[in-house]
Amino acid sequence: MVRFEDISTPARLAEPGEGIGRDELSLAARNHGLPLEALRYDLTPPGLHYVLTHYDIPYAEDADWALTIGGHVERPLRLDMDELRSYPAVTTRVTMECAGNGRALLSPRPVSQPWLVEAVGTADWTGVPLWALLAEAGVRDGAVDAVFTGADHGIERGVEQDYQRALPIETATAEEILVAYAMNGAPLPPQHGRPLRLVVPGWYGMAHVKWLRDITIAAAPFTGFQQATAYRLRQEPDEPGEPVTRIAPRALMVPPGFPDFMSRARVVRPGDHTLEGRAWSGHAPVTAVDVSTDDGRTWHPAALDASDDHRWAWRRWHFTWTAALGTHVLCARATDAEGRTQPLTQPWNRGGFANNLVQRVPVHCTGP
Ligand SMILES: Nc1nc2c(c(=O)[nH]1)N[C@H]1C(S)=C(S)[C@@H](COP(=O)(O)O)O[C@H]1N2
Ligand SMILES: [Mo]
């Protein structure tokens, strides 16, 4: 029997003990995370970068694509892909993370894409600096927001919409923001925004508008669904809430040893193991990672690799652990240059956004 789903489902929290439902599974089967063993790569290999798409992936060819820039500007522009590629290109290594990362571990669980901790990836993005395009269009005095529109269209909580997000004009003109047409040296894959996307280093994923087709400079604050309704930090449904912006610090670990197929529990042998992983923050560079092998009771500094001037990319860390027979809970915690770190108790909000609770990795140390 065909089931017709309600197309105006409001946001909701799971009931106590309620398992992941068919609605969450249908999102989890389309969107996918980074397998945590892929934290070993500086640059996430093709296909292993996380993916999140609210609606459908548009079918798009370079030949038909054009980016329009208009609104509160002196000279509205229309640029095809060849014109965009004729600007001096910039390549930046950026770690991107979904604002909902960690959501499915929260209690109560906000019902949405049920990420555990794997909604992250790092890519080299190549494109035109947004400031160069805005300078050519000539942003007029009084501009407040730059509104970015994708070619994808859908309904969310009863509101039919194109995917749209805005940045404050001061952020939009920062030097690191890119209108990107290549990922890791190749044209963007369809799921990552082919042929054009915005890249906003340091900001959670929702700001990096894929399938970018229009930029409108607005003289009043943008109040679209993804700005004013979604992506706000709220405890109660009716409060305005603070907007979700930059990525809070987080460290993740490559799960050590080998996994049990169903539970994903880890098994290691007694003796020395190199624990390793990555750490990042969208606010300020990561300056320390600490590791605990006793579920957060005691902490020890991990070694941090050089950042190689990739300000917007994660940094590798490692730590030698001597495993003894028994069960252990491993944790890693990042701290950034502005003193932000990760909490040991869940930072809860109704959307499950910007939650950077310390990762806990249960490990069984057994003989062969
Ligand atoms: N047009 C459009 N852009 C979008 C989205 C979308 O659904 N449509 N999802 C956003 C969200 S929530 C995230 S986390 C990132 C994911 O980017 P990725 O799939 O390339 O990793 O894209 C953002 N840009
Ligand atoms: Mo996201």
Coordinates of C-alpha atoms and ligand atoms in Angstrom, one line a residue:
M1 CA 0.0 0.0 0.0
V2 CA 1.3 3.4 -0.9
R3 CA 1.6 5.8 2.0
F4 CA 1.0 9.5 1.4
E5 CA 3.1 11.4 3.8
D6 CA 2.0 14.7 5.4
I7 CA 3.8 17.4 3.5
S8 CA 3.5 20.0 6.2
T9 CA 5.1 18.0 9.1
P10 CA 6.2 20.5 11.8
A11 CA 9.6 20.1 13.5
R12 CA 9.4 17.8 16.4
L13 CA 11.4 16.0 19.1
A14 CA 11.4 12.2 19.3
E15 CA 9.5 10.7 22.3
P16 CA 11.6 9.1 25.0
G17 CA 12.8 5.7 23.7
E18 CA 11.5 6.4 20.2
G19 CA 13.8 4.7 17.6
I20 CA 14.9 6.2 14.3
G21 CA 11.8 6.4 12.1
R22 CA 11.2 5.8 8.4
D23 CA 11.2 9.6 7.9
E24 CA 14.8 9.8 9.4
L25 CA 15.9 6.7 7.5
S26 CA 14.7 8.2 4.2
L27 CA 17.1 11.2 4.8
A28 CA 19.9 9.0 6.1
A29 CA 19.7 6.8 3.0
R30 CA 20.2 9.8 0.7
N31 CA 22.7 11.9 2.7
H32 CA 25.8 10.3 4.0
G33 CA 28.7 10.9 6.4
L34 CA 32.4 10.5 6.3
P35 CA 33.4 7.0 7.3
L36 CA 35.5 7.9 10.3
E37 CA 38.6 5.9 9.1
A38 CA 38.8 8.5 6.3
L39 CA 39.9 11.0 8.9
R40 CA 43.3 9.6 8.0
Y41 CA 43.4 11.7 4.8
D42 CA 44.4 15.4 4.8
L43 CA 42.1 15.8 1.8
T44 CA 38.9 13.7 1.9
P45 CA 39.0 11.3 -1.2
P46 CA 36.2 11.6 -3.7
G47 CA 32.9 10.1 -2.5
L48 CA 33.9 10.0 1.2
H49 CA 33.1 13.7 1.9
Y50 CA 29.8 14.0 3.7
V51 CA 26.7 15.0 1.7
L52 CA 23.6 16.8 2.8
T53 CA 20.9 17.9 0.4
H54 CA 17.5 19.1 1.6
Y55 CA 15.5 18.5 -1.6
D56 CA 16.6 16.9 -4.9
I57 CA 20.0 17.1 -6.6
P58 CA 19.3 19.3 -9.7
Y59 CA 20.3 18.0 -13.1
A60 CA 22.7 20.7 -14.4
E61 CA 25.1 21.1 -17.3
D62 CA 27.8 23.8 -17.5
A63 CA 26.6 24.9 -20.9
D64 CA 23.2 26.1 -19.7
W65 CA 24.4 27.6 -16.4
A66 CA 24.5 31.3 -15.6
L67 CA 25.0 33.2 -12.3
T68 CA 23.0 36.4 -11.9
I69 CA 24.1 39.1 -9.5
G70 CA 21.5 41.9 -8.8
G71 CA 19.5 43.8 -6.3
H72 CA 21.1 46.7 -4.5
V73 CA 24.1 47.0 -7.0
E74 CA 25.3 49.5 -9.6
R75 CA 25.7 47.0 -12.4
P76 CA 23.7 43.8 -12.4
L77 CA 25.7 40.9 -13.9
R78 CA 25.0 37.7 -15.7
L79 CA 28.0 35.3 -15.9
D80 CA 28.2 32.0 -17.7
M81 CA 30.7 29.3 -16.6
D82 CA 33.4 30.3 -19.2
E83 CA 33.2 33.9 -17.9
L84 CA 33.5 32.8 -14.3
R85 CA 36.5 30.6 -15.2
S86 CA 38.2 33.6 -16.8
Y87 CA 38.6 35.4 -13.5
P88 CA 41.9 34.7 -11.5
A89 CA 41.2 31.4 -9.7
V90 CA 41.8 30.8 -6.0
T91 CA 42.0 27.4 -4.3
T92 CA 41.4 27.0 -0.6
R93 CA 41.4 23.9 1.6
V94 CA 38.2 24.0 3.7
T95 CA 36.8 21.6 6.4
M96 CA 33.0 21.7 6.1
E97 CA 30.7 20.3 8.8
C98 CA 26.9 20.1 8.9
A99 CA 25.3 22.2 11.7
G100 CA 23.3 19.1 12.6
N101 CA 26.3 16.9 13.2
G102 CA 25.8 14.9 16.4
R103 CA 22.0 15.4 16.4
A104 CA 21.0 11.7 16.7
L105 CA 23.0 11.4 19.9
L106 CA 21.0 14.1 21.6
S107 CA 18.3 13.4 24.1
P108 CA 15.5 14.3 23.4
R109 CA 16.4 13.7 19.7
P110 CA 15.4 16.4 17.2
V111 CA 13.7 14.5 14.3
S112 CA 15.7 15.4 11.2
Q113 CA 18.8 14.0 9.4
P114 CA 20.1 11.6 12.1
W115 CA 23.8 12.3 12.1
L116 CA 26.0 10.7 14.7
V117 CA 29.4 12.6 14.4
E118 CA 30.4 11.9 10.8
A119 CA 28.9 15.0 8.9
V120 CA 32.3 16.4 8.0
G121 CA 34.9 16.5 5.2
T122 CA 37.8 18.5 3.8
A123 CA 38.2 19.6 0.2
D124 CA 40.3 21.9 -2.0
W125 CA 37.7 24.3 -3.5
T126 CA 38.6 26.4 -6.6
G127 CA 36.7 29.4 -7.8
V128 CA 36.4 33.1 -8.0
P129 CA 36.6 35.2 -4.8
L130 CA 33.1 36.5 -4.1
W131 CA 34.5 40.0 -3.3
A132 CA 35.8 40.3 -6.9
L133 CA 32.3 39.6 -8.4
L134 CA 30.7 42.0 -5.9
A135 CA 33.2 44.7 -6.7
E136 CA 32.4 44.3 -10.3
A137 CA 28.7 44.6 -9.7
G138 CA 29.3 47.5 -7.3
V139 CA 27.5 47.0 -4.0
R140 CA 25.5 50.2 -3.2
D141 CA 25.5 52.0 0.1
G142 CA 22.9 50.6 2.5
A143 CA 23.4 47.0 1.5
V144 CA 22.7 44.7 4.5
D145 CA 22.6 41.1 3.3
A146 CA 23.8 39.1 0.3
V147 CA 21.1 36.4 -0.5
F148 CA 22.3 33.2 -2.3
T149 CA 19.8 31.1 -4.2
G150 CA 20.3 27.5 -5.3
A151 CA 18.5 25.8 -8.2
D152 CA 16.9 23.2 -5.9
H153 CA 13.3 23.5 -4.8
G154 CA 11.1 21.8 -2.2
I155 CA 8.8 22.1 0.7
E156 CA 9.8 22.2 4.3
R157 CA 7.3 22.3 7.2
G158 CA 4.7 23.4 4.7
V159 CA 6.7 26.2 3.2
E160 CA 7.5 25.8 -0.5
Q161 CA 10.8 27.4 -1.4
D162 CA 14.1 27.5 -3.4
Y163 CA 17.0 26.7 -1.1
Q164 CA 18.2 30.2 0.0
R165 CA 20.6 31.5 2.6
A166 CA 22.1 35.0 3.3
L167 CA 25.3 36.3 4.7
P168 CA 25.7 39.8 6.3
I169 CA 27.3 42.0 3.6
E170 CA 30.5 42.4 5.8
T171 CA 30.9 38.6 5.8
A172 CA 30.1 38.3 2.1
T173 CA 32.9 40.6 1.1
A174 CA 35.5 38.8 3.3
E175 CA 38.5 37.7 1.2
E176 CA 38.1 33.9 1.9
I177 CA 34.6 33.5 0.5
L178 CA 34.5 31.6 -2.9
V179 CA 32.1 31.0 -5.7
A180 CA 33.5 27.6 -6.5
Y181 CA 33.4 25.4 -9.7
A182 CA 36.0 22.8 -8.8
M183 CA 36.5 20.4 -5.9
N184 CA 39.9 18.7 -5.5
G185 CA 40.9 19.9 -9.0
A186 CA 37.9 18.4 -10.8
P187 CA 34.5 19.9 -11.7
L188 CA 32.1 19.8 -8.8
P189 CA 30.3 16.4 -8.5
P190 CA 26.5 16.8 -8.8
Q191 CA 25.9 16.1 -5.1
H192 CA 28.3 18.9 -4.1
G193 CA 26.7 21.6 -6.2
R194 CA 27.6 21.1 -9.9
P195 CA 28.4 23.4 -11.6
L196 CA 28.7 26.2 -9.0
R197 CA 28.5 26.6 -5.2
L198 CA 29.3 29.1 -2.5
V199 CA 32.1 28.2 0.0
V200 CA 32.1 30.1 3.3
P201 CA 35.2 28.9 5.2
G202 CA 34.6 28.5 8.9
W203 CA 30.8 28.5 8.7
Y204 CA 28.6 25.4 9.1
G205 CA 27.4 23.7 5.9
M206 CA 24.1 25.4 5.5
A207 CA 25.8 28.6 4.4
H208 CA 27.7 27.0 1.5
V209 CA 24.8 27.2 -1.0
K210 CA 25.0 24.5 -3.8
W211 CA 23.8 24.8 -7.4
L212 CA 24.2 28.6 -7.0
R213 CA 22.3 30.5 -9.6
D214 CA 21.6 34.0 -8.1
I215 CA 23.1 36.5 -5.7
T216 CA 20.8 39.3 -4.7
I217 CA 22.1 42.2 -2.6
A218 CA 19.4 43.2 -0.2
A219 CA 19.0 46.6 1.7
A220 CA 16.9 44.8 4.4
P221 CA 17.6 41.7 6.5
F222 CA 16.8 38.5 4.6
T223 CA 13.9 36.6 6.4
G224 CA 13.7 33.4 4.2
F225 CA 12.9 30.0 5.8
Q226 CA 16.5 28.7 6.1
Q227 CA 17.5 32.0 7.8
A228 CA 14.7 33.0 10.1
T229 CA 12.9 29.7 10.7
A230 CA 15.5 27.0 10.3
Y231 CA 19.1 27.1 11.6
R232 CA 18.3 29.0 14.8
L233 CA 19.4 28.0 18.3
R234 CA 16.2 27.7 20.3
Q235 CA 15.1 26.0 23.5
E236 CA 11.4 26.8 22.9
P237 CA 9.6 26.6 19.5
D238 CA 8.3 30.1 19.5
E239 CA 11.4 32.1 20.5
P240 CA 13.4 33.9 17.7
G241 CA 16.6 32.2 18.7
E242 CA 20.2 33.0 17.7
P243 CA 21.4 32.3 14.2
V244 CA 23.7 29.3 13.5
T245 CA 27.0 30.7 12.1
R246 CA 30.5 29.5 12.6
I247 CA 31.7 26.0 13.4
A248 CA 32.4 25.2 17.1
P249 CA 35.6 23.4 17.8
R250 CA 35.5 19.6 17.5
A251 CA 38.1 16.7 17.5
L252 CA 37.2 13.3 16.1
M253 CA 39.2 10.1 16.3
V254 CA 39.9 7.4 13.8
P255 CA 38.2 4.5 15.6
P256 CA 41.2 2.2 16.7
G257 CA 41.5 -1.5 16.0
F258 CA 38.7 -3.2 14.1
P259 CA 34.9 -3.1 14.3
D260 CA 32.1 -5.5 15.1
F261 CA 29.8 -5.4 12.1
M262 CA 26.5 -4.6 13.7
S263 CA 27.3 -2.7 16.9
R264 CA 30.4 -0.9 15.4
A265 CA 32.1 -1.6 18.8
R266 CA 35.9 -1.5 18.5
V267 CA 38.2 -4.3 19.3
V268 CA 42.0 -3.8 20.0
R269 CA 44.8 -6.1 21.2
P270 CA 46.8 -5.2 24.4
G271 CA 49.8 -2.9 23.9
D272 CA 50.7 0.4 22.2
H273 CA 48.3 2.0 19.7
T274 CA 48.6 5.3 17.9
L275 CA 45.3 7.1 18.4
E276 CA 44.9 9.7 15.6
G277 CA 42.3 12.0 14.3
R278 CA 41.5 15.6 13.2
A279 CA 40.5 18.8 14.9
W280 CA 39.0 22.0 13.6
S281 CA 37.2 25.2 14.6
G282 CA 35.6 27.8 12.4
H283 CA 36.2 30.6 14.9
A284 CA 40.0 30.5 15.4
P285 CA 42.8 28.0 14.8
V286 CA 42.9 24.8 16.9
T287 CA 45.7 25.2 19.5
A288 CA 45.4 22.0 21.5
V289 CA 43.8 18.5 21.5
D290 CA 43.6 16.5 24.7
V291 CA 42.9 12.8 24.9
S292 CA 41.2 10.7 27.6
T293 CA 41.3 6.9 27.8
D294 CA 39.1 6.8 30.9
D295 CA 35.8 8.4 29.7
G296 CA 36.8 12.0 30.5
R297 CA 38.2 11.5 34.0
T298 CA 41.8 12.3 33.1
W299 CA 43.2 14.2 30.1
H300 CA 46.6 14.1 28.3
P301 CA 47.8 16.5 25.6
A302 CA 48.0 14.9 22.1
A303 CA 50.6 16.0 19.5
L304 CA 49.3 18.4 16.8
D305 CA 50.8 18.3 13.3
A306 CA 51.7 21.5 11.5
S307 CA 48.8 23.3 9.9
D308 CA 50.8 24.0 6.7
D309 CA 49.0 27.4 6.5
H310 CA 45.7 25.8 5.8
R311 CA 43.8 28.1 8.1
W312 CA 40.4 26.7 7.2
A313 CA 41.2 23.0 7.2
W314 CA 41.4 20.5 10.0
R315 CA 44.6 19.6 11.8
R316 CA 45.9 16.0 12.4
W317 CA 46.6 15.0 16.0
H318 CA 48.0 11.8 17.5
F319 CA 48.6 10.1 20.9
T320 CA 50.2 6.8 22.0
W321 CA 47.9 4.7 24.1
T322 CA 49.0 1.5 25.9
A323 CA 45.9 -0.6 26.0
A324 CA 45.3 -3.1 28.8
L325 CA 42.8 -6.0 28.8
G326 CA 39.3 -4.8 29.5
T327 CA 36.9 -2.1 28.3
H328 CA 37.8 1.5 27.8
V329 CA 36.1 4.7 26.6
L330 CA 38.3 7.0 24.5
C331 CA 37.7 10.7 24.1
A332 CA 39.4 13.6 22.3
R333 CA 38.7 17.3 22.9
A334 CA 39.8 20.3 20.8
T335 CA 40.5 23.8 22.0
D336 CA 40.9 26.9 19.8
A337 CA 43.0 30.0 20.0
E338 CA 40.1 31.9 21.5
G339 CA 39.8 29.4 24.3
R340 CA 36.6 27.7 23.0
T341 CA 36.5 24.0 23.8
Q342 CA 34.1 21.1 23.7
P343 CA 31.6 20.3 26.5
L344 CA 31.3 16.9 28.3
T345 CA 27.5 17.3 28.7
Q346 CA 25.3 17.9 25.7
P347 CA 24.6 21.4 24.5
W348 CA 21.0 20.9 23.6
N349 CA 18.7 23.0 21.3
R350 CA 15.5 22.0 19.4
G351 CA 17.3 21.8 16.0
G352 CA 20.3 19.9 17.4
F353 CA 22.6 22.5 15.9
A354 CA 26.2 23.4 16.6
N355 CA 26.4 20.5 19.1
N356 CA 30.1 19.8 19.7
L357 CA 29.8 17.3 22.6
V358 CA 33.0 15.3 23.1
Q359 CA 33.0 12.1 21.0
R360 CA 33.1 8.9 23.1
V361 CA 34.6 5.7 21.5
P362 CA 34.0 2.5 23.5
V363 CA 36.8 0.0 22.9
H364 CA 37.2 -3.7 24.0
C365 CA 40.8 -4.8 24.5
T366 CA 40.9 -8.6 24.2
G367 CA 43.5 -11.3 23.5
P368 CA 43.5 -13.0 20.1
Ligands
LIG1 N1 21.2 24.6 -2.7 C1 21.5 23.9 -1.6 N2 22.6 24.2 -0.9 C2 22.9 23.5 0.2 C3 22.1 22.6 0.8 C4 20.9 22.3 0.1 O1 20.0 21.5 0.5 N3 20.6 23.0 -1.1 N4 22.4 22.0 2.0 C5 23.3 22.7 2.8 C6 23.7 22.0 4.0 S1 22.6 21.9 5.3 C7 25.0 21.5 4.1 S2 25.5 20.7 5.5 C8 25.9 21.6 3.0 C9 26.5 20.2 2.6 O2 27.4 20.3 1.6 P1 28.0 19.0 0.9 O3 26.8 18.1 0.5 O4 28.7 19.4 -0.3 O5 28.9 18.3 1.9 O6 25.3 22.1 1.8 C10 24.5 23.2 2.1 N5 24.1 23.8 0.8
MO2 MO 23.8 20.9 7.1

